[in-house]
Tab-separated table of C-alpha atoms in Angstrom:
chain	number	residue	atom	x	y	z
A	1497	MET	CA	-140.293	-88.295	27.054
A	1498	ASN	CA	-141.583	-91.661	25.644
A	1499	PRO	CA	-138.667	-93.461	24.507
A	1500	ALA	CA	-141.351	-95.575	23.032
A	1501	SER	CA	-142.484	-93.590	20.565
A	1502	PRO	CA	-140.386	-92.786	17.665
A	1503	PRO	CA	-137.704	-90.242	18.510
A	1504	MET	CA	-138.379	-86.913	17.303
A	1505	LEU	CA	-135.193	-86.721	15.666
A	1506	ALA	CA	-132.817	-89.165	14.244
A	1507	LEU	CA	-129.132	-89.659	12.944
A	1508	ARG	CA	-127.260	-92.765	11.218
A	1509	GLY	CA	-123.985	-93.223	10.279
A	1510	VAL	CA	-123.779	-89.388	9.002
A	1511	ARG	CA	-120.732	-88.783	7.411
A	1512	LYS	CA	-119.050	-86.080	5.970
A	1513	ARG	CA	-115.146	-85.518	4.838
A	1514	TYR	CA	-113.739	-82.338	3.640
A	1515	GLY	CA	-111.386	-82.832	0.905
A	1516	ALA	CA	-108.966	-84.901	2.591
A	1517	VAL	CA	-111.026	-84.215	6.512
A	1518	THR	CA	-113.248	-86.562	8.241
A	1519	ALA	CA	-115.458	-84.217	9.622
A	1520	LEU	CA	-118.096	-86.902	10.717
A	1521	ALA	CA	-117.274	-90.874	10.855
A	1522	GLY	CA	-120.334	-92.468	10.786
A	1523	VAL	CA	-122.082	-90.264	14.291
A	1524	SER	CA	-125.986	-91.528	15.052
A	1525	LEU	CA	-127.711	-89.147	17.689
A	1526	THR	CA	-131.066	-89.864	18.725
A	1527	ALA	CA	-133.442	-86.509	20.259
A	1528	HIS	CA	-136.389	-87.850	21.270
A	1529	ARG	CA	-139.610	-85.450	22.225
A	1530	GLY	CA	-139.668	-83.110	25.338
A	1531	GLU	CA	-135.815	-83.947	26.125
A	1532	ILE	CA	-133.183	-81.558	26.334
A	1533	HIS	CA	-130.466	-83.423	24.765
A	1534	ALA	CA	-126.846	-82.405	25.321
A	1535	LEU	CA	-124.300	-82.456	22.263
A	1536	CYS	CA	-120.939	-82.444	24.138
A	1537	GLY	CA	-117.514	-82.331	22.155
A	1538	GLU	CA	-114.320	-80.354	22.212
A	1539	ASN	CA	-113.758	-77.817	19.333
A	1540	GLY	CA	-113.269	-79.773	16.020
A	1541	ALA	CA	-115.142	-82.554	16.962
A	1542	GLY	CA	-117.576	-82.718	14.521
A	1543	LYS	CA	-120.576	-80.960	15.979
A	1544	SER	CA	-121.248	-78.241	14.522
A	1545	THR	CA	-121.231	-79.762	11.913
A	1546	LEU	CA	-123.789	-82.699	12.315
A	1547	MET	CA	-126.204	-79.390	13.175
A	1548	LYS	CA	-125.736	-78.333	10.016
A	1549	ILE	CA	-126.717	-81.062	8.551
A	1550	VAL	CA	-129.566	-81.488	10.831
A	1551	SER	CA	-130.519	-77.795	9.445
A	1552	GLY	CA	-129.690	-78.404	5.943
A	1553	ILE	CA	-126.977	-75.990	6.151
A	1554	VAL	CA	-124.802	-78.586	4.766
A	1555	GLN	CA	-125.503	-82.015	3.182
A	1556	PRO	CA	-124.008	-85.502	4.799
A	1557	ASP	CA	-122.129	-87.643	1.861
A	1558	ALA	CA	-123.456	-90.418	3.292
A	1559	GLY	CA	-126.504	-91.299	6.702
A	1560	GLU	CA	-129.689	-91.004	6.845
A	1561	LEU	CA	-131.996	-87.935	8.827
A	1562	ARG	CA	-135.562	-88.701	10.340
A	1563	LEU	CA	-137.628	-86.320	11.491
A	1564	ASN	CA	-140.127	-88.379	14.257
A	1565	GLY	CA	-140.451	-91.377	12.266
A	1566	ARG	CA	-139.667	-89.901	8.668
A	1567	ALA	CA	-137.120	-90.537	6.457
A	1568	LEU	CA	-135.696	-86.489	4.984
A	1569	ARG	CA	-133.275	-84.761	2.699
A	1570	LEU	CA	-133.060	-81.522	3.582
A	1571	ASP	CA	-132.366	-78.690	0.069
A	1572	GLY	CA	-130.913	-75.940	2.054
A	1573	PRO	CA	-131.841	-74.336	5.713
A	1574	ALA	CA	-135.151	-73.146	5.173
A	1575	HIS	CA	-136.125	-76.041	3.621
A	1576	ALA	CA	-135.249	-77.385	7.063
A	1577	MET	CA	-136.776	-74.298	8.795
A	1578	ARG	CA	-140.063	-75.018	6.890
A	1579	GLN	CA	-140.342	-79.018	8.388
A	1580	GLY	CA	-139.978	-77.549	11.805
A	1581	ILE	CA	-136.355	-77.553	12.512
A	1582	GLY	CA	-134.393	-74.793	13.777
A	1583	LEU	CA	-130.577	-73.867	13.999
A	1584	VAL	CA	-129.364	-70.988	17.000
A	1585	HIS	CA	-125.498	-70.417	15.596
A	1586	GLN	CA	-122.681	-69.953	18.224
A	1587	GLU	CA	-121.875	-66.806	15.247
A	1588	ILE	CA	-124.384	-64.216	15.934
A	1589	ALA	CA	-125.431	-63.691	12.053
A	1590	LEU	CA	-127.750	-60.987	12.278
A	1591	CYS	CA	-128.280	-57.883	9.799
A	1592	GLU	CA	-126.787	-54.805	11.483
A	1593	ASP	CA	-128.342	-52.153	9.663
A	1594	ALA	CA	-132.044	-53.414	10.324
A	1595	THR	CA	-134.177	-53.989	13.555
A	1596	VAL	CA	-134.444	-56.102	16.271
A	1597	ALA	CA	-138.536	-56.950	14.807
A	1598	GLU	CA	-137.134	-57.394	11.541
A	1599	ASN	CA	-134.440	-59.832	11.827
A	1600	MET	CA	-136.533	-61.621	13.861
A	1601	PHE	CA	-139.087	-62.259	11.484
A	1602	MET	CA	-136.508	-62.573	7.918
A	1603	ALA	CA	-137.906	-65.560	6.941
A	1604	GLU	CA	-141.390	-64.232	6.407
A	1605	VAL	CA	-140.627	-61.865	4.036
A	1606	GLY	CA	-141.621	-63.231	0.636
A	1607	ARG	CA	-143.903	-65.193	2.055
A	1608	ARG	CA	-146.890	-63.819	2.356
A	1609	GLY	CA	-147.542	-62.559	-1.628
A	1610	ARG	CA	-147.596	-58.933	-0.767
A	1611	PRO	CA	-144.826	-56.171	-1.562
A	1612	TRP	CA	-145.258	-54.728	1.582
A	1613	MET	CA	-144.645	-55.800	5.928
A	1614	ASP	CA	-146.655	-54.791	8.187
A	1615	TYR	CA	-144.341	-53.512	10.471
A	1616	ARG	CA	-146.034	-52.250	13.693
A	1617	ASP	CA	-147.086	-56.554	13.788
A	1618	LEU	CA	-143.981	-56.763	13.435
A	1619	LYS	CA	-143.228	-55.269	16.234
A	1620	ARG	CA	-145.915	-56.301	18.615
A	1621	ARG	CA	-144.841	-60.125	17.397
A	1622	ALA	CA	-141.132	-59.229	18.497
A	1623	ALA	CA	-142.580	-58.082	21.361
A	1624	GLN	CA	-144.873	-60.698	23.200
A	1625	VAL	CA	-141.591	-63.321	22.548
A	1626	LEU	CA	-138.910	-60.749	23.594
A	1627	ALA	CA	-140.968	-60.844	26.860
A	1628	ARG	CA	-139.722	-64.058	27.642
A	1629	LEU	CA	-136.500	-63.025	27.135
A	1630	SER	CA	-135.443	-59.666	27.692
A	1631	PRO	CA	-137.939	-57.240	28.301
A	1632	ASP	CA	-135.572	-54.876	28.299
A	1633	ILE	CA	-135.222	-55.129	23.984
A	1634	ASP	CA	-136.869	-52.960	22.279
A	1635	PRO	CA	-138.264	-54.380	19.488
A	1636	GLY	CA	-137.484	-51.277	16.919
A	1637	ARG	CA	-133.581	-51.018	17.599
A	1638	ARG	CA	-131.294	-51.424	14.721
A	1639	VAL	CA	-129.284	-54.847	16.120
A	1640	SER	CA	-125.713	-52.394	15.667
A	1641	GLN	CA	-126.735	-50.628	18.715
A	1642	LEU	CA	-126.877	-53.764	20.778
A	1643	SER	CA	-124.683	-55.673	23.010
A	1644	LEU	CA	-122.846	-57.886	22.443
A	1645	SER	CA	-125.345	-60.776	24.970
A	1646	GLN	CA	-128.748	-58.655	23.635
A	1647	GLN	CA	-127.700	-59.631	20.016
A	1648	GLN	CA	-127.290	-63.007	21.381
A	1649	LEU	CA	-130.269	-62.919	22.557
A	1650	VAL	CA	-132.141	-61.889	19.807
A	1651	GLU	CA	-130.590	-64.555	17.713
A	1652	ILE	CA	-132.406	-66.736	20.737
A	1653	ALA	CA	-135.785	-65.283	19.871
A	1654	LYS	CA	-135.732	-65.380	15.812
A	1655	ALA	CA	-135.509	-68.702	16.381
A	1656	LEU	CA	-138.378	-68.708	18.995
A	1657	THR	CA	-140.687	-67.361	16.597
A	1658	LEU	CA	-140.420	-70.206	14.041
A	1659	ASP	CA	-142.637	-73.508	14.596
A	1660	CYS	CA	-140.391	-75.633	15.825
A	1661	GLN	CA	-140.064	-79.553	16.303
A	1662	VAL	CA	-136.456	-79.866	17.255
A	1663	LEU	CA	-134.048	-76.456	18.371
A	1664	ILE	CA	-130.713	-76.831	18.041
A	1665	LEU	CA	-128.463	-74.074	20.029
A	1666	ASP	CA	-124.618	-73.660	19.591
A	1667	GLU	CA	-123.516	-72.358	23.021
A	1668	PRO	CA	-126.104	-69.903	23.712
A	1669	THR	CA	-124.995	-68.561	26.934
A	1670	ALA	CA	-121.749	-67.716	26.017
A	1671	ALA	CA	-122.671	-64.092	26.251
A	1672	LEU	CA	-125.283	-64.000	28.686
A	1673	THR	CA	-125.523	-62.859	32.191
A	1674	GLY	CA	-126.843	-65.012	34.573
A	1675	GLN	CA	-129.303	-63.609	34.944
A	1676	GLU	CA	-130.187	-63.558	31.117
A	1677	SER	CA	-129.354	-67.406	30.536
A	1678	SER	CA	-132.037	-68.333	33.522
A	1679	ALA	CA	-134.775	-66.577	31.464
A	1680	LEU	CA	-133.598	-68.511	28.423
A	1681	PHE	CA	-133.356	-72.049	30.617
A	1682	ARG	CA	-137.321	-71.031	31.823
A	1683	VAL	CA	-138.464	-70.430	27.792
A	1684	LEU	CA	-136.826	-74.528	27.378
A	1685	HIS	CA	-137.677	-76.061	29.983
A	1686	GLY	CA	-141.368	-74.765	29.146
A	1687	LEU	CA	-140.733	-75.992	25.110
A	1688	LYS	CA	-139.593	-78.894	26.499
A	1689	ALA	CA	-143.148	-79.837	28.590
A	1690	ARG	CA	-145.212	-79.113	25.319
A	1691	GLY	CA	-143.489	-81.787	23.861
A	1692	MET	CA	-140.309	-79.769	22.113
A	1693	ALA	CA	-136.912	-81.845	21.463
A	1694	ILE	CA	-134.115	-79.836	21.739
A	1695	VAL	CA	-130.421	-80.476	20.775
A	1696	TYR	CA	-127.889	-77.808	23.733
A	1697	ILE	CA	-124.978	-77.856	22.266
A	1698	SER	CA	-122.393	-76.275	25.742
A	1699	HIS	CA	-118.747	-76.845	26.792
A	1700	ARG	CA	-120.484	-75.973	30.613
A	1701	MET	CA	-120.922	-78.729	32.446
A	1702	ALA	CA	-123.033	-77.046	35.288
A	1703	GLU	CA	-125.299	-76.408	32.844
A	1704	ILE	CA	-125.697	-80.024	31.090
A	1705	PHE	CA	-125.932	-81.494	34.262
A	1706	GLU	CA	-128.817	-78.686	35.496
A	1707	HIS	CA	-131.468	-78.908	32.326
A	1708	CYS	CA	-130.069	-81.210	29.966
A	1709	ASP	CA	-131.803	-85.283	30.507
A	1710	ARG	CA	-129.479	-87.091	28.113
A	1711	ALA	CA	-125.945	-86.613	26.398
A	1712	THR	CA	-124.052	-87.591	23.552
A	1713	VAL	CA	-120.531	-87.273	23.107
A	1714	LEU	CA	-118.769	-86.533	19.926
A	1715	ARG	CA	-114.371	-87.298	19.070
A	1716	ASP	CA	-112.818	-86.562	16.780
A	1717	GLY	CA	-116.415	-86.772	14.185
A	1718	ARG	CA	-117.783	-90.314	16.259
A	1719	ASP	CA	-119.823	-90.274	18.646
A	1720	VAL	CA	-118.196	-92.420	21.769
A	1721	PHE	CA	-120.623	-92.126	24.171
A	1722	SER	CA	-124.874	-91.186	24.652
A	1723	ALA	CA	-126.629	-91.671	28.173
A	1724	PRO	CA	-128.729	-90.226	30.615
A	1725	LEU	CA	-126.882	-87.633	32.745
A	1726	ALA	CA	-128.630	-88.925	35.513
A	1727	GLY	CA	-126.151	-92.540	35.688
A	1728	THR	CA	-122.803	-89.922	34.783
A	1729	THR	CA	-120.901	-87.966	36.492
A	1730	ALA	CA	-119.046	-84.795	35.281
A	1731	ASP	CA	-115.607	-86.379	34.625
A	1732	GLU	CA	-117.030	-89.573	32.639
A	1733	LEU	CA	-117.882	-86.883	30.286
A	1734	VAL	CA	-114.912	-85.041	30.323
A	1735	ARG	CA	-113.099	-88.258	30.358
A	1736	CYS	CA	-115.315	-89.536	27.420
A	1737	MET	CA	-114.718	-85.970	25.279
A	1738	VAL	CA	-111.150	-85.667	25.708
A	1739	GLY	CA	-110.064	-89.128	25.768
A	1740	ARG	CA	-107.743	-88.515	28.351
A	1741	ASP	CA	-107.975	-87.642	32.460
A	1742	LEU	CA	-107.554	-83.588	33.234
A	1743	THR	CA	-105.980	-84.301	36.290
A	1744	GLN	CA	-105.040	-80.900	36.887
A	1745	TYR	CA	-107.948	-78.609	35.294
A	1746	PHE	CA	-106.677	-75.587	37.280
A	1747	PRO	CA	-102.724	-75.404	36.888
A	1748	PRO	CA	-100.797	-74.700	40.848
A	1749	LYS	CA	-100.946	-71.263	41.252
A	1750	ALA	CA	-98.192	-68.897	42.381
A	1751	ASP	CA	-96.372	-69.696	45.309
A	1752	GLY	CA	-96.502	-65.840	46.166
A	1753	ILE	CA	-96.252	-63.035	44.328
A	1754	ASP	CA	-93.327	-60.417	45.337
A	1755	ASP	CA	-94.563	-57.095	45.760
A	1756	SER	CA	-91.473	-55.277	47.408
A	1757	GLY	CA	-90.802	-53.703	43.900
A	1758	THR	CA	-92.559	-51.379	41.496
A	1759	PRO	CA	-95.457	-53.368	40.574
A	1760	LEU	CA	-94.947	-53.879	36.451
A	1761	LEU	CA	-98.490	-51.912	35.339
A	1762	GLU	CA	-100.409	-49.207	37.793
A	1763	VAL	CA	-103.395	-47.397	36.728
A	1764	ASP	CA	-104.379	-44.861	38.642
A	1765	GLY	CA	-107.822	-42.604	38.532
A	1766	LEU	CA	-108.857	-43.821	35.019
A	1767	CYS	CA	-111.990	-42.469	33.246
A	1768	ASP	CA	-112.804	-42.552	30.704
A	1769	ARG	CA	-114.779	-39.702	28.348
A	1770	GLN	CA	-118.470	-41.741	27.915
A	1771	ASP	CA	-118.650	-42.319	32.260
A	1772	ARG	CA	-118.601	-45.775	32.283
A	1773	VAL	CA	-115.019	-45.944	34.075
A	1774	GLY	CA	-114.498	-43.583	36.811
A	1775	GLY	CA	-111.777	-43.338	39.149
A	1776	VAL	CA	-110.684	-46.454	38.652
A	1777	SER	CA	-106.829	-47.673	40.555
A	1778	PHE	CA	-104.875	-51.347	40.582
A	1779	ALA	CA	-101.691	-52.623	40.598
A	1780	LEU	CA	-100.417	-55.328	38.856
A	1781	ARG	CA	-97.158	-57.351	39.952
A	1782	ARG	CA	-94.710	-59.448	37.472
A	1783	GLY	CA	-95.921	-63.472	37.584
A	1784	GLU	CA	-99.423	-61.576	38.385
A	1785	ILE	CA	-103.437	-63.324	37.138
A	1786	LEU	CA	-105.146	-60.675	38.394
A	1787	GLY	CA	-108.924	-61.233	37.865
A	1788	ILE	CA	-111.341	-59.014	36.489
A	1789	ALA	CA	-114.850	-59.988	37.963
A	1790	GLY	CA	-118.466	-58.299	37.926
A	1791	LEU	CA	-121.772	-58.469	35.991
A	1792	MET	CA	-122.324	-58.022	32.473
A	1793	GLY	CA	-122.814	-53.849	32.106
A	1794	ALA	CA	-120.316	-53.583	35.127
A	1795	GLY	CA	-117.707	-51.742	32.796
A	1796	ARG	CA	-114.860	-55.183	32.987
A	1797	THR	CA	-114.399	-54.960	29.069
A	1798	GLU	CA	-114.602	-50.741	29.384
A	1799	LEU	CA	-111.773	-50.081	31.913
A	1800	ALA	CA	-109.304	-53.051	30.027
A	1801	GLU	CA	-109.961	-50.716	26.987
A	1802	THR	CA	-109.508	-47.755	28.583
A	1803	VAL	CA	-105.765	-49.114	29.644
A	1804	CYS	CA	-105.205	-49.816	26.314
A	1805	GLY	CA	-105.794	-47.098	24.275
A	1806	LEU	CA	-108.887	-49.023	22.289
A	1807	ARG	CA	-111.171	-46.210	24.492
A	1808	PRO	CA	-110.326	-42.642	25.107
A	1809	ALA	CA	-108.712	-41.723	29.085
A	1810	ARG	CA	-109.994	-38.094	30.240
A	1811	ARG	CA	-107.865	-38.297	33.092
A	1812	GLY	CA	-105.576	-40.959	34.827
A	1813	ALA	CA	-102.588	-42.327	34.441
A	1814	VAL	CA	-100.869	-45.776	33.262
A	1815	ARG	CA	-97.700	-46.454	34.482
A	1816	LEU	CA	-95.679	-49.587	33.245
A	1817	ARG	CA	-92.156	-50.465	35.272
A	1818	GLY	CA	-92.660	-47.546	37.289
A	1819	ARG	CA	-93.011	-45.292	33.865
A	1820	PRO	CA	-95.525	-43.028	32.949
A	1821	LEU	CA	-96.921	-44.417	29.276
A	1822	ARG	CA	-99.107	-42.256	27.295
A	1823	VAL	CA	-101.526	-44.156	25.658
A	1824	ARG	CA	-103.452	-41.827	22.909
A	1825	GLY	CA	-104.202	-45.197	20.650
A	1826	TYR	CA	-103.828	-49.192	20.802
A	1827	ARG	CA	-101.045	-48.593	18.910
A	1828	ASP	CA	-98.556	-46.835	21.578
A	1829	ALA	CA	-99.844	-50.001	24.256
A	1830	LEU	CA	-98.556	-52.040	21.888
A	1831	ARG	CA	-95.528	-50.299	21.246
A	1832	GLY	CA	-94.969	-50.124	25.691
A	1833	GLY	CA	-95.585	-53.664	25.980
A	1834	LEU	CA	-100.105	-53.733	26.762
A	1835	ALA	CA	-101.817	-56.810	24.463
A	1836	TYR	CA	-105.565	-56.732	24.457
A	1837	LEU	CA	-107.550	-60.185	23.921
A	1838	SER	CA	-110.764	-58.490	22.129
A	1839	GLU	CA	-113.787	-60.649	23.907
A	1840	ASP	CA	-115.546	-61.073	20.710
A	1841	ARG	CA	-113.018	-63.398	18.221
A	1842	LYS	CA	-115.192	-62.858	14.914
A	1843	ALA	CA	-115.176	-59.497	14.695
A	1844	ALA	CA	-112.048	-58.415	16.541
A	1845	GLY	CA	-110.046	-60.874	17.212
A	1846	VAL	CA	-108.824	-63.115	14.027
A	1847	PHE	CA	-108.777	-62.196	10.187
A	1848	LEU	CA	-110.975	-65.044	9.100
A	1849	ASP	CA	-110.431	-64.763	5.571
A	1850	LEU	CA	-106.302	-64.804	6.001
A	1851	SER	CA	-104.133	-67.569	6.992
A	1852	ILE	CA	-102.479	-68.657	10.303
A	1853	ALA	CA	-99.594	-67.366	9.792
A	1854	GLN	CA	-101.283	-63.764	8.212
A	1855	ASN	CA	-103.101	-63.597	11.484
A	1856	VAL	CA	-100.055	-64.059	14.325
A	1857	ALA	CA	-97.778	-62.090	11.889
A	1858	ALA	CA	-100.254	-58.979	11.233
A	1859	MET	CA	-99.165	-57.128	14.582
A	1860	ALA	CA	-95.413	-58.099	14.292
A	1861	LEU	CA	-94.417	-57.593	10.609
A	1862	GLN	CA	-91.107	-55.993	11.944
A	1863	ARG	CA	-90.277	-59.232	12.751
A	1864	VAL	CA	-90.738	-60.585	10.044
A	1865	SER	CA	-89.565	-58.386	8.183
A	1866	SER	CA	-86.587	-57.797	6.096
A	1867	ARG	CA	-83.860	-55.008	6.674
A	1868	TRP	CA	-85.547	-53.084	3.480
A	1869	GLY	CA	-89.331	-53.579	4.203
A	1870	TRP	CA	-89.820	-56.709	2.058
A	1871	LEU	CA	-92.552	-59.088	3.887
A	1872	ARG	CA	-90.624	-62.723	4.551
A	1873	ARG	CA	-92.826	-65.643	4.065
A	1874	SER	CA	-90.595	-68.308	5.607
A	1875	ALA	CA	-89.705	-66.366	8.923
A	1876	GLU	CA	-93.849	-65.034	8.998
A	1877	ALA	CA	-94.001	-68.957	9.061
A	1878	GLU	CA	-91.966	-70.398	11.432
A	1879	MET	CA	-93.025	-67.597	13.906
A	1880	ALA	CA	-96.449	-69.018	13.499
A	1881	ARG	CA	-95.445	-72.651	13.803
A	1882	ASP	CA	-93.318	-71.970	16.607
A	1883	LEU	CA	-96.588	-70.097	17.793
A	1884	GLY	CA	-98.683	-72.917	17.147
A	1885	ARG	CA	-96.607	-75.883	19.148
A	1886	ARG	CA	-96.502	-73.429	22.372
A	1887	LEU	CA	-100.603	-73.389	21.886
A	1888	LYS	CA	-100.913	-77.566	21.120
A	1889	LEU	CA	-103.168	-75.667	17.820
A	1890	LYS	CA	-104.968	-78.193	16.165
A	1891	SER	CA	-104.424	-77.435	11.953
A	1892	ASP	CA	-103.500	-78.680	8.785
A	1893	GLY	CA	-100.832	-76.119	8.562
A	1894	VAL	CA	-100.153	-72.894	9.339
A	1895	HIS	CA	-101.511	-71.613	5.525
A	1896	VAL	CA	-104.890	-72.454	6.384
A	1897	CYS	CA	-107.672	-70.031	6.210
A	1898	ALA	CA	-107.822	-69.031	9.727
A	1899	ALA	CA	-112.104	-68.939	9.048
A	1900	CYS	CA	-111.536	-73.238	8.524
A	1901	LEU	CA	-110.897	-73.542	11.753
A	1902	SER	CA	-112.828	-74.767	14.862
A	1903	GLY	CA	-114.336	-71.808	17.552
A	1904	GLY	CA	-111.405	-73.086	20.455
A	1905	ASN	CA	-108.537	-73.209	17.528
A	1906	GLN	CA	-109.600	-69.518	16.399
A	1907	GLN	CA	-108.974	-68.141	19.804
A	1908	LYS	CA	-106.163	-69.276	20.245
A	1909	VAL	CA	-104.414	-68.146	16.392
A	1910	ALA	CA	-106.102	-65.069	18.437
A	1911	ILE	CA	-103.453	-65.155	21.406
A	1912	ALA	CA	-100.481	-66.589	19.830
A	1913	LYS	CA	-101.175	-62.847	17.610
A	1914	LEU	CA	-100.988	-61.069	20.941
A	1915	LEU	CA	-97.865	-63.119	21.865
A	1916	ALA	CA	-96.019	-62.971	18.443
A	1917	THR	CA	-95.906	-58.704	19.622
A	1918	GLN	CA	-93.833	-60.119	23.108
A	1919	PRO	CA	-95.812	-57.584	24.957
A	1920	SER	CA	-95.100	-57.652	28.780
A	1921	VAL	CA	-98.861	-56.759	29.978
A	1922	LEU	CA	-101.750	-59.169	28.606
A	1923	LEU	CA	-105.698	-58.063	28.902
A	1924	MET	CA	-107.369	-60.857	28.391
A	1925	ASP	CA	-111.377	-60.410	27.771
A	1926	GLU	CA	-112.953	-63.536	28.876
A	1927	PRO	CA	-110.309	-65.747	27.168
A	1928	THR	CA	-112.043	-68.776	26.709
A	1929	ARG	CA	-115.686	-67.886	25.980
A	1930	GLY	CA	-116.962	-71.145	23.866
A	1931	VAL	CA	-113.884	-72.997	24.208
A	1932	ASP	CA	-113.817	-76.694	24.241
A	1933	VAL	CA	-113.145	-78.053	27.861
A	1934	GLY	CA	-109.393	-79.559	27.070
A	1935	ALA	CA	-108.322	-76.325	24.699
A	1936	LYS	CA	-109.909	-74.171	28.483
A	1937	SER	CA	-107.432	-76.342	29.882
A	1938	GLU	CA	-104.162	-75.777	28.058
A	1939	ILE	CA	-105.127	-71.358	27.911
A	1940	HIS	CA	-104.850	-71.726	31.703
A	1941	HIS	CA	-101.676	-73.213	32.022
A	1942	LEU	CA	-100.417	-71.009	28.720
A	1943	LEU	CA	-101.509	-68.376	31.209
A	1944	ARG	CA	-99.571	-69.443	33.946
A	1945	ASP	CA	-96.813	-70.490	32.438
A	1946	LEU	CA	-96.767	-66.978	30.179
A	1947	ALA	CA	-97.150	-65.095	34.183
A	1948	ARG	CA	-94.039	-68.153	35.411
A	1949	GLN	CA	-91.792	-66.011	32.697
A	1950	GLY	CA	-92.741	-63.113	33.934
A	1951	MET	CA	-95.663	-61.770	32.033
A	1952	GLY	CA	-98.369	-60.067	33.969
A	1953	ILE	CA	-101.906	-61.135	33.165
A	1954	VAL	CA	-105.024	-59.762	33.462
A	1955	VAL	CA	-107.781	-61.940	33.089
A	1956	ILE	CA	-111.796	-60.324	32.127
A	1957	SER	CA	-114.337	-63.478	32.895
A	1958	SER	CA	-118.078	-63.710	33.109
A	1959	GLU	CA	-117.128	-67.529	34.464
A	1960	LEU	CA	-116.667	-66.933	38.485
A	1961	PRO	CA	-115.478	-71.146	39.044
A	1962	GLU	CA	-112.554	-69.917	36.051
A	1963	ILE	CA	-111.811	-66.422	38.180
A	1964	ILE	CA	-110.958	-68.085	41.426
A	1965	GLY	CA	-109.713	-71.188	39.730
A	1966	LEU	CA	-107.398	-69.017	37.928
A	1967	CYS	CA	-106.098	-66.082	39.386
A	1968	ASP	CA	-104.284	-64.961	42.052
A	1969	ARG	CA	-106.333	-62.139	43.135
A	1970	ALA	CA	-109.766	-61.096	41.861
A	1971	LEU	CA	-110.846	-57.401	41.451
A	1972	VAL	CA	-114.936	-56.813	41.105
A	1973	VAL	CA	-115.715	-54.039	39.149
A	1974	ARG	CA	-119.373	-52.668	39.631
A	1975	GLU	CA	-120.480	-49.496	37.875
A	1976	GLY	CA	-117.795	-48.771	36.500
A	1977	ARG	CA	-115.464	-48.316	39.335
A	1978	ILE	CA	-113.572	-51.469	42.318
A	1979	ALA	CA	-115.813	-52.112	44.092
A	1980	GLY	CA	-113.367	-54.765	46.333
A	1981	GLU	CA	-110.330	-56.737	46.090
A	1982	LEU	CA	-110.337	-60.744	47.036
A	1983	SER	CA	-107.489	-63.166	47.283
A	1984	GLY	CA	-107.187	-66.505	48.814
A	1985	PRO	CA	-109.509	-68.323	51.011
A	1986	ALA	CA	-111.770	-65.343	50.371
A	1987	MET	CA	-112.273	-65.776	46.715
A	1988	THR	CA	-115.800	-67.487	46.201
A	1989	GLU	CA	-118.152	-66.914	44.388
A	1990	GLU	CA	-120.614	-66.123	47.115
A	1991	ALA	CA	-118.068	-63.148	48.325
A	1992	LEU	CA	-117.565	-62.322	44.413
A	1993	LEU	CA	-121.494	-62.305	43.458
A	1994	ARG	CA	-121.903	-59.485	46.723
A	1995	LEU	CA	-119.520	-57.176	46.042
A	1996	ALA	CA	-120.755	-57.458	42.265
A	1997	SER	CA	-124.182	-56.623	42.756
A	1998	GLY	CA	-123.019	-54.629	45.996
A	1999	PHE	CA	-125.962	-57.202	48.017
A	2000	THR	CA	-124.233	-57.186	52.031
A	2001	LYS	CA	-124.533	-60.196	54.371
A	2002	GLU	CA	-126.636	-56.840	56.360
A	2003	GLU	CA	-128.799	-56.435	53.643
A	2004	SER	CA	-129.481	-60.617	53.462
A	2005	ALA	CA	-130.179	-60.844	57.697
């Protein structure tokens, strides 16, 4: 990094309004050649809008953009790519019916002046790029056949095929395993050494401080902090992001869970038909937050889906309050008092084209319908307002389209939709994925409040600090089975990882 040379990317006084809402109020940012620059802020702070302007998706109302010292006005995303600006979106935007290789080189279609593509060459070039990130992904497979984390890696590989001067990554590790994240960072440090300017958007403090050189913080559409990370602490960065101290990031745990009575939820010998879940048994007490940890692909999501009927069970039993619960589908689970939050909020969490109120009421229409079956819009709106207040949802009203909300607020709408069903048990799959540090803390406190009111909560998370800080106990899943249980002081990152990987202390000696 050479601060004396012109910044590779420079933004000055960038402004953007959407109607009465000010998304950006004069933001400035510089990213130098050979630098990984963190862009931080709560959901709704303006990060995504700023990066959409840099990548040509959105036009600013005012301000200046310079690339390598040269003033630039972008006509669209294709123009930005030609100028050497690449963007990896937080939300996956691949063509599911096309192959991995076709998605990676989609930008080349129509460029070569000939009516066909050399698919053998595409696969060869795609394999070369993927070898640096995830060599087990077949360039010839359709994207629809890939897992969420593999699709995220294809999005990143797609950007690496461009001849970038500036690479922007928006929450790239949100769906990745630790091993996949490590591979990504090796690639990013290699690109940094070659002189690329990388803008890295993340809510994960550990990643930012380990891999980034400088940070800029946005709050309420303004840049409120910009400095090298070497002289900055995580607490200072968080204070700048939220405008206040988060004195207790995780809420205090329960003093003790009463295990004398009948468990709220019992799962006994549960197996699914695809053999991804093999004979799992566990119990959940009233007022308890139970963590489910494990490596990506270990069967955590499949377990939750089998419990709530989204995945057919081959054998096993589920009991709620001591009574057998026959779950033939998700509707039976909801009627019994089990609600499930998917890890993929875009595909299965919220209806993006519906309003907040319509989303919240979608699974609880009986609560907002008249005795003759008519939908009462006023009751729908009031229920959404009430749950929105509990979740500290930030919006311009409950009739706003969900697609207009930030990722963190969309997640809160997805949670509100579940709470509207008045469940006894919540199964939460990655409940804070892609959510900023302030909203994470709010969700953590909400889950603990629900537990204190007698609800039982299962939290599946890839973030081990979240499992340790939030949950009363943790079960570790490995290859579709329970590898062990930890609680209290024994619940450490090392112990969780050893159980998840099957690596014992004796083997490491």
